[in-house]
PDB file of C-alpha atoms and ligand atoms in Angstrom:
ATOM      1  CA  MET A 242       2.106  66.969  -6.011  1.00 81.00           C
ATOM      2  CA  PRO A 243       2.470  64.998  -2.739  1.00 87.00           C
ATOM      3  CA  VAL A 244      -0.275  62.826  -1.407  1.00 89.00           C
ATOM      4  CA  GLN A 245      -0.701  61.645   2.119  1.00 91.00           C
ATOM      5  CA  PHE A 246      -0.666  57.971   3.079  1.00 92.00           C
ATOM      6  CA  ILE A 247      -1.124  56.491   6.482  1.00 92.00           C
ATOM      7  CA  CYS A 248       1.287  53.675   7.232  1.00 91.00           C
ATOM      8  CA  PRO A 249      -0.706  50.575   8.229  1.00 89.00           C
ATOM      9  CA  HIS A 250       2.185  49.438  10.438  1.00 89.00           C
ATOM     10  CA  CYS A 251       2.933  52.528  12.512  1.00 92.00           C
ATOM     11  CA  SER A 252      -0.012  54.786  11.641  1.00 91.00           C
ATOM     12  CA  ASP A 253       2.339  57.615  10.795  1.00 92.00           C
ATOM     13  CA  THR A 254       1.415  59.882   7.921  1.00 92.00           C
ATOM     14  CA  LEU A 255       3.710  59.812   4.921  1.00 92.00           C
ATOM     15  CA  ARG A 256       3.925  62.386   2.204  1.00 91.00           C
ATOM     16  CA  VAL A 257       4.605  60.752  -1.101  1.00 90.00           C
ATOM     17  CA  PRO A 258       4.875  62.345  -4.567  1.00 89.00           C
ATOM     18  CA  ASP A 259       1.788  61.223  -6.458  1.00 87.00           C
ATOM     19  CA  ARG A 260       3.899  59.586  -9.178  1.00 89.00           C
ATOM     20  CA  HIS A 261       4.608  56.824  -6.613  1.00 88.00           C
ATOM     21  CA  ILE A 262       0.963  55.862  -6.328  1.00 88.00           C
ATOM     22  CA  GLY A 263       0.571  52.211  -7.121  1.00 88.00           C
ATOM     23  CA  GLU A 264       4.144  51.379  -6.162  1.00 89.00           C
ATOM     24  CA  ARG A 265       5.467  49.262  -3.396  1.00 89.00           C
ATOM     25  CA  GLY A 266       7.973  50.505  -0.882  1.00 88.00           C
ATOM     26  CA  ARG A 267       8.847  50.907   2.736  1.00 89.00           C
ATOM     27  CA  CYS A 268       7.566  53.310   5.332  1.00 90.00           C
ATOM     28  CA  LYS A 269      10.267  55.881   6.027  1.00 88.00           C
ATOM     29  CA  LYS A 270       9.481  55.804   9.692  1.00 89.00           C
ATOM     30  CA  CYS A 271       9.079  52.170  10.661  1.00 91.00           C
ATOM     31  CA  GLY A 272      10.494  50.410   7.615  1.00 88.00           C
ATOM     32  CA  GLY A 273       7.324  48.339   7.201  1.00 89.00           C
ATOM     33  CA  ARG A 274       6.607  47.234   3.667  1.00 90.00           C
ATOM     34  CA  ILE A 275       3.630  48.958   2.115  1.00 91.00           C
ATOM     35  CA  ALA A 276       1.816  49.241  -1.182  1.00 91.00           C
ATOM     36  CA  LEU A 277       0.626  52.709  -2.124  1.00 91.00           C
ATOM     37  CA  VAL A 278      -2.708  51.581  -3.404  1.00 87.00           C
ATOM     38  CA  VAL A 279      -5.493  54.069  -3.703  1.00 85.00           C
ATOM     39  CA  PRO A 280      -8.893  52.434  -3.548  1.00 79.00           C
ATOM     40  CA  PRO A 281     -11.605  54.049  -5.652  1.00 80.00           C
ATOM     41  CA  GLU A 282     -13.475  56.805  -3.841  1.00 81.00           C
ATOM     42  CA  ALA A 283     -10.907  56.892  -1.073  1.00 81.00           C
ATOM     43  CA  VAL A 284     -10.145  60.281   0.417  1.00 84.00           C
ATOM     44  CA  GLU A 285      -6.836  61.627   1.490  1.00 85.00           C
ATOM     45  CA  PRO A 286      -5.006  60.648   3.590  1.00 86.00           C
ATOM     46  CA  TYR A 287      -5.114  57.234   2.008  1.00 87.00           C
ATOM     47  CA  THR A 288      -4.325  54.188   3.995  1.00 87.00           C
ATOM     48  CA  ALA A 289      -1.469  52.272   2.452  1.00 88.00           C
ATOM     49  CA  SER A 290      -1.808  48.495   2.221  1.00 86.00           C
ATOM     50  CA  PRO A 291       0.518  46.449   4.334  1.00 85.00           C
ATOM     51  CA  ILE A 292       2.695  43.917   2.545  1.00 82.00           C
ATOM     52  CA  VAL A 293       3.130  40.807   4.575  1.00 76.00           C
ATOM     53  CA  GLU A 294       6.653  39.514   4.405  1.00 67.00           C
ATOM     54  CA  THR A 295       6.664  35.954   3.296  1.00 68.00           C
ATOM     55  CA  VAL A 296       9.805  34.297   4.467  1.00 64.00           C
ATOM     56  CA  ALA A 297      10.429  30.794   3.168  1.00 65.00           C
ATOM     57  CA  PRO A 298      10.592  28.578   6.223  1.00 61.00           C
ATOM     58  CA  ALA A 299      14.002  27.024   6.809  1.00 62.00           C
ATOM     59  CA  PRO A 300      14.067  23.289   6.188  1.00 65.00           C
ATOM     60  CA  GLU A 301      12.958  21.859   9.452  1.00 69.00           C
ATOM     61  CA  ALA A 302      15.722  20.199  11.399  1.00 74.00           C
ATOM     62  CA  ARG A 303      13.932  17.841  13.688  1.00 83.00           C
ATOM     63  CA  PRO A 304      15.666  17.600  17.018  1.00 84.00           C
ATOM     64  CA  ALA A 305      16.908  14.261  18.204  1.00 85.00           C
ATOM     65  CA  THR A 306      14.334  12.359  20.203  1.00 86.00           C
ATOM     66  CA  GLU A 307      14.688  11.693  23.893  1.00 87.00           C
ATOM     67  CA  ALA A 308      15.093   7.990  23.149  1.00 89.00           C
ATOM     68  CA  GLN A 309      17.929   8.720  20.726  1.00 88.00           C
ATOM     69  CA  ARG A 310      19.686  10.882  23.284  1.00 86.00           C
ATOM     70  CA  GLN A 311      19.297   8.213  25.912  1.00 86.00           C
ATOM     71  CA  TYR A 312      20.606   5.580  23.524  1.00 86.00           C
ATOM     72  CA  LEU A 313      23.590   7.738  22.584  1.00 87.00           C
ATOM     73  CA  HIS A 314      24.288   8.262  26.243  1.00 86.00           C
ATOM     74  CA  ASP A 315      24.117   4.524  26.900  1.00 86.00           C
ATOM     75  CA  LEU A 316      26.480   3.904  24.003  1.00 85.00           C
ATOM     76  CA  GLY A 317      28.949   6.258  25.625  1.00 83.00           C
ATOM     77  CA  ALA A 318      28.668   9.149  23.166  1.00 81.00           C
ATOM     78  CA  PRO A 319      30.264  12.416  24.260  1.00 74.00           C
ATOM     79  CA  VAL A 320      27.700  14.887  25.579  1.00 66.00           C
ATOM     80  CA  THR A 321      29.016  17.768  23.449  1.00 59.00           C
ATOM     81  CA  ALA A 322      26.660  19.439  21.000  1.00 58.00           C
ATOM     82  CA  GLU A 323      23.820  17.261  22.168  1.00 59.00           C
ATOM     83  CA  ALA A 324      21.495  20.239  22.354  1.00 62.00           C
ATOM     84  CA  THR A 325      21.840  20.895  18.635  1.00 70.00           C
ATOM     85  CA  LEU A 326      21.779  17.291  17.583  1.00 80.00           C
ATOM     86  CA  ASP A 327      19.170  16.600  14.924  1.00 85.00           C
ATOM     87  CA  ARG A 328      17.415  13.332  14.334  1.00 86.00           C
ATOM     88  CA  GLU A 329      19.324  12.332  11.209  1.00 86.00           C
ATOM     89  CA  ARG A 330      22.717  12.904  12.756  1.00 85.00           C
ATOM     90  CA  ALA A 331      21.667  11.197  15.953  1.00 87.00           C
ATOM     91  CA  SER A 332      20.669   8.067  14.102  1.00 88.00           C
ATOM     92  CA  GLU A 333      23.935   8.061  12.117  1.00 89.00           C
ATOM     93  CA  GLN A 334      25.891   8.376  15.336  1.00 88.00           C
ATOM     94  CA  ILE A 335      23.911   5.583  16.931  1.00 89.00           C
ATOM     95  CA  ASP A 336      24.665   3.292  13.997  1.00 90.00           C
ATOM     96  CA  ASP A 337      28.368   4.124  14.135  1.00 89.00           C
ATOM     97  CA  LEU A 338      28.599   3.562  17.849  1.00 89.00           C
ATOM     98  CA  LYS A 339      26.664   0.333  17.609  1.00 88.00           C
ATOM     99  CA  ARG A 340      28.985  -0.983  14.928  1.00 88.00           C
ATOM    100  CA  GLN A 341      31.970  -0.007  17.040  1.00 88.00           C
ATOM    101  CA  ARG A 342      30.512  -1.583  20.130  1.00 87.00           C
ATOM    102  CA  ASP A 343      29.573  -4.760  18.281  1.00 89.00           C
ATOM    103  CA  ARG A 344      33.153  -5.182  17.136  1.00 90.00           C
ATOM    104  CA  THR A 345      34.614  -4.732  20.612  1.00 90.00           C
ATOM    105  CA  GLU A 346      32.039  -6.268  22.908  1.00 91.00           C
ATOM    106  CA  GLY A 347      31.748  -9.990  23.385  1.00 93.00           C
ATOM    107  CA  PRO A 348      28.767 -11.905  22.022  1.00 94.00           C
ATOM    108  CA  THR A 349      25.546 -11.780  24.011  1.00 93.00           C
ATOM    109  CA  LYS A 350      24.083 -14.779  25.757  1.00 94.00           C
ATOM    110  CA  ARG A 351      21.168 -14.709  23.347  1.00 93.00           C
ATOM    111  CA  GLN A 352      23.492 -14.895  20.367  1.00 93.00           C
ATOM    112  CA  ILE A 353      25.390 -17.802  21.885  1.00 95.00           C
ATOM    113  CA  ASP A 354      22.156 -19.609  22.767  1.00 93.00           C
ATOM    114  CA  TRP A 355      20.902 -19.107  19.265  1.00 91.00           C
ATOM    115  CA  LEU A 356      24.080 -20.438  17.677  1.00 91.00           C
ATOM    116  CA  ARG A 357      24.005 -23.390  20.056  1.00 91.00           C
ATOM    117  CA  GLN A 358      20.475 -24.081  18.879  1.00 88.00           C
ATOM    118  CA  LEU A 359      21.770 -23.980  15.319  1.00 84.00           C
ATOM    119  CA  GLY A 360      24.020 -26.842  16.329  1.00 83.00           C
ATOM    120  CA  MET A 361      27.319 -25.061  16.871  1.00 88.00           C
ATOM    121  CA  ASP A 362      29.623 -26.969  19.201  1.00 87.00           C
ATOM    122  CA  GLU A 363      30.985 -25.515  22.436  1.00 93.00           C
ATOM    123  CA  ALA A 364      34.564 -25.168  21.220  1.00 93.00           C
ATOM    124  CA  ARG A 365      33.466 -23.109  18.240  1.00 91.00           C
ATOM    125  CA  LEU A 366      31.113 -21.055  20.429  1.00 94.00           C
ATOM    126  CA  ALA A 367      33.916 -20.264  22.847  1.00 95.00           C
ATOM    127  CA  ALA A 368      36.066 -18.952  20.006  1.00 95.00           C
ATOM    128  CA  ILE A 369      33.609 -16.175  19.074  1.00 95.00           C
ATOM    129  CA  GLN A 370      35.229 -12.832  19.812  1.00 94.00           C
ATOM    130  CA  SER A 371      32.572 -10.208  19.312  1.00 94.00           C
ATOM    131  CA  LYS A 372      28.923  -9.367  18.862  1.00 92.00           C
ATOM    132  CA  ALA A 373      29.588  -8.512  15.239  1.00 91.00           C
ATOM    133  CA  GLU A 374      31.203 -11.894  14.631  1.00 93.00           C
ATOM    134  CA  ALA A 375      28.311 -13.666  16.322  1.00 94.00           C
ATOM    135  CA  SER A 376      25.699 -11.920  14.213  1.00 91.00           C
ATOM    136  CA  GLU A 377      27.688 -12.689  11.079  1.00 90.00           C
ATOM    137  CA  LEU A 378      27.741 -16.349  12.100  1.00 91.00           C
ATOM    138  CA  ILE A 379      24.033 -16.333  12.838  1.00 89.00           C
ATOM    139  CA  ASP A 380      23.453 -15.148   9.279  1.00 87.00           C
ATOM    140  CA  THR A 381      25.796 -17.568   7.584  1.00 87.00           C
ATOM    141  CA  TRP A 382      26.485 -20.518   9.800  1.00 85.00           C
ATOM    142  CA  GLU A 383      25.188 -23.893   8.844  1.00 83.00           C
ATOM    143  CA  PRO A 384      25.346 -26.762  11.264  1.00 83.00           C
ATOM    144  CA  PRO A 385      27.834 -29.510  10.395  1.00 85.00           C
ATOM    145  CA  PRO A 386      26.599 -33.002   9.480  1.00 91.00           C
ATOM    146  CA  THR A 387      25.358 -34.985  12.471  1.00 89.00           C
ATOM    147  CA  GLU A 388      26.948 -38.200  13.703  1.00 91.00           C
ATOM    148  CA  ASN A 389      23.917 -40.086  12.487  1.00 93.00           C
ATOM    149  CA  GLN A 390      24.138 -38.590   9.022  1.00 93.00           C
ATOM    150  CA  LEU A 391      27.794 -39.544   8.794  1.00 94.00           C
ATOM    151  CA  LYS A 392      27.100 -43.101   9.998  1.00 94.00           C
ATOM    152  CA  TYR A 393      24.293 -43.409   7.531  1.00 93.00           C
ATOM    153  CA  LEU A 394      26.465 -42.146   4.719  1.00 93.00           C
ATOM    154  CA  THR A 395      29.118 -44.726   5.663  1.00 94.00           C
ATOM    155  CA  ARG A 396      26.517 -47.442   5.385  1.00 93.00           C
ATOM    156  CA  LEU A 397      25.495 -46.081   2.018  1.00 91.00           C
ATOM    157  CA  GLY A 398      29.073 -46.536   0.928  1.00 91.00           C
ATOM    158  CA  VAL A 399      30.176 -42.913   0.861  1.00 92.00           C
ATOM    159  CA  SER A 400      33.956 -42.671   1.195  1.00 93.00           C
ATOM    160  CA  GLU A 401      35.640 -41.070   4.186  1.00 92.00           C
ATOM    161  CA  THR A 402      37.112 -38.313   1.998  1.00 93.00           C
ATOM    162  CA  GLU A 403      33.712 -37.461   0.648  1.00 92.00           C
ATOM    163  CA  ARG A 404      32.214 -37.516   4.122  1.00 93.00           C
ATOM    164  CA  ALA A 405      34.924 -35.195   5.430  1.00 91.00           C
ATOM    165  CA  SER A 406      34.264 -32.722   2.640  1.00 91.00           C
ATOM    166  CA  LEU A 407      30.684 -32.214   3.739  1.00 91.00           C
ATOM    167  CA  ARG A 408      30.366 -28.758   5.274  1.00 86.00           C
ATOM    168  CA  SER A 409      26.805 -28.711   6.487  1.00 88.00           C
ATOM    169  CA  ARG A 410      23.881 -30.741   7.671  1.00 88.00           C
ATOM    170  CA  SER A 411      21.827 -29.794   4.631  1.00 89.00           C
ATOM    171  CA  GLU A 412      24.645 -30.859   2.330  1.00 91.00           C
ATOM    172  CA  ALA A 413      24.783 -34.208   4.111  1.00 93.00           C
ATOM    173  CA  ALA A 414      21.015 -34.577   3.840  1.00 93.00           C
ATOM    174  CA  ASN A 415      21.165 -33.880   0.115  1.00 92.00           C
ATOM    175  CA  LEU A 416      23.875 -36.467  -0.378  1.00 93.00           C
ATOM    176  CA  ILE A 417      21.891 -39.057   1.576  1.00 93.00           C
ATOM    177  CA  GLU A 418      18.883 -38.397  -0.579  1.00 92.00           C
ATOM    178  CA  LEU A 419      20.944 -38.626  -3.733  1.00 90.00           C
ATOM    179  CA  ARG A 420      22.548 -41.910  -2.710  1.00 89.00           C
ATOM    180  CA  LEU A 421      19.210 -43.416  -1.736  1.00 88.00           C
ATOM    181  CA  ARG A 422      17.771 -42.463  -5.097  1.00 85.00           C
ATOM    182  CA  ASP A 423      20.813 -43.859  -6.918  1.00 77.00           C
ATOM    183  CA  GLY A 424      20.592 -47.004  -4.839  1.00 70.00           C
ATOM    184  CA  GLN A 425      16.944 -47.475  -5.679  1.00 62.00           C
ATOM    185  CA  SER A 426      17.454 -46.953  -9.377  1.00 52.00           C
ATOM    186  CA  GLY A 427      20.402 -49.337  -9.224  1.00 47.00           C
ATOM    187  CA  TYR A 428      18.308 -52.301  -8.109  1.00 46.00           C
TER     188      TYR A 428
HETATM  189 ZN1   ZN B 737       5.320  53.003   9.239  1.00 81.81          ZN
END
């Protein structure tokens, strides 16, 4: 025998065979999801319970920040698809473009100044082609032995070949220290 339910979504009255009581379904009229629950002591027409659709939220794609967009623009990125650019992709693109730029653009004044401070001579400085090369040199470059170190090593009796093989100031300093120690123990 049919029972009457009121749809909680559209307020329409539904006639449902009583064997469906307790089931879940959709309102024939509005398609809203309902549960045909009959509370104790309820009188017909019963009010069906609404079922709230729980939709798993899509993983949030955070849009690129204004600063990222500006940076990409400054790096000469094409404007296409900028509206849909998310933060992750934006930062990948920035890294790529920066690497590209650093290989093609000349070294900055700051880099050159820094390398000069590290003791690099003008001829070597002038030979630096790119930003990338300069930053590599900043990481790895060691200043060559100073004139004074070389003179001192000559006085300590270090041969010209050995002096010429010294690649850095710290190497020269170590050798000086070693020779002085040897000299002291020799007396
Ligand atoms: Zn309905």
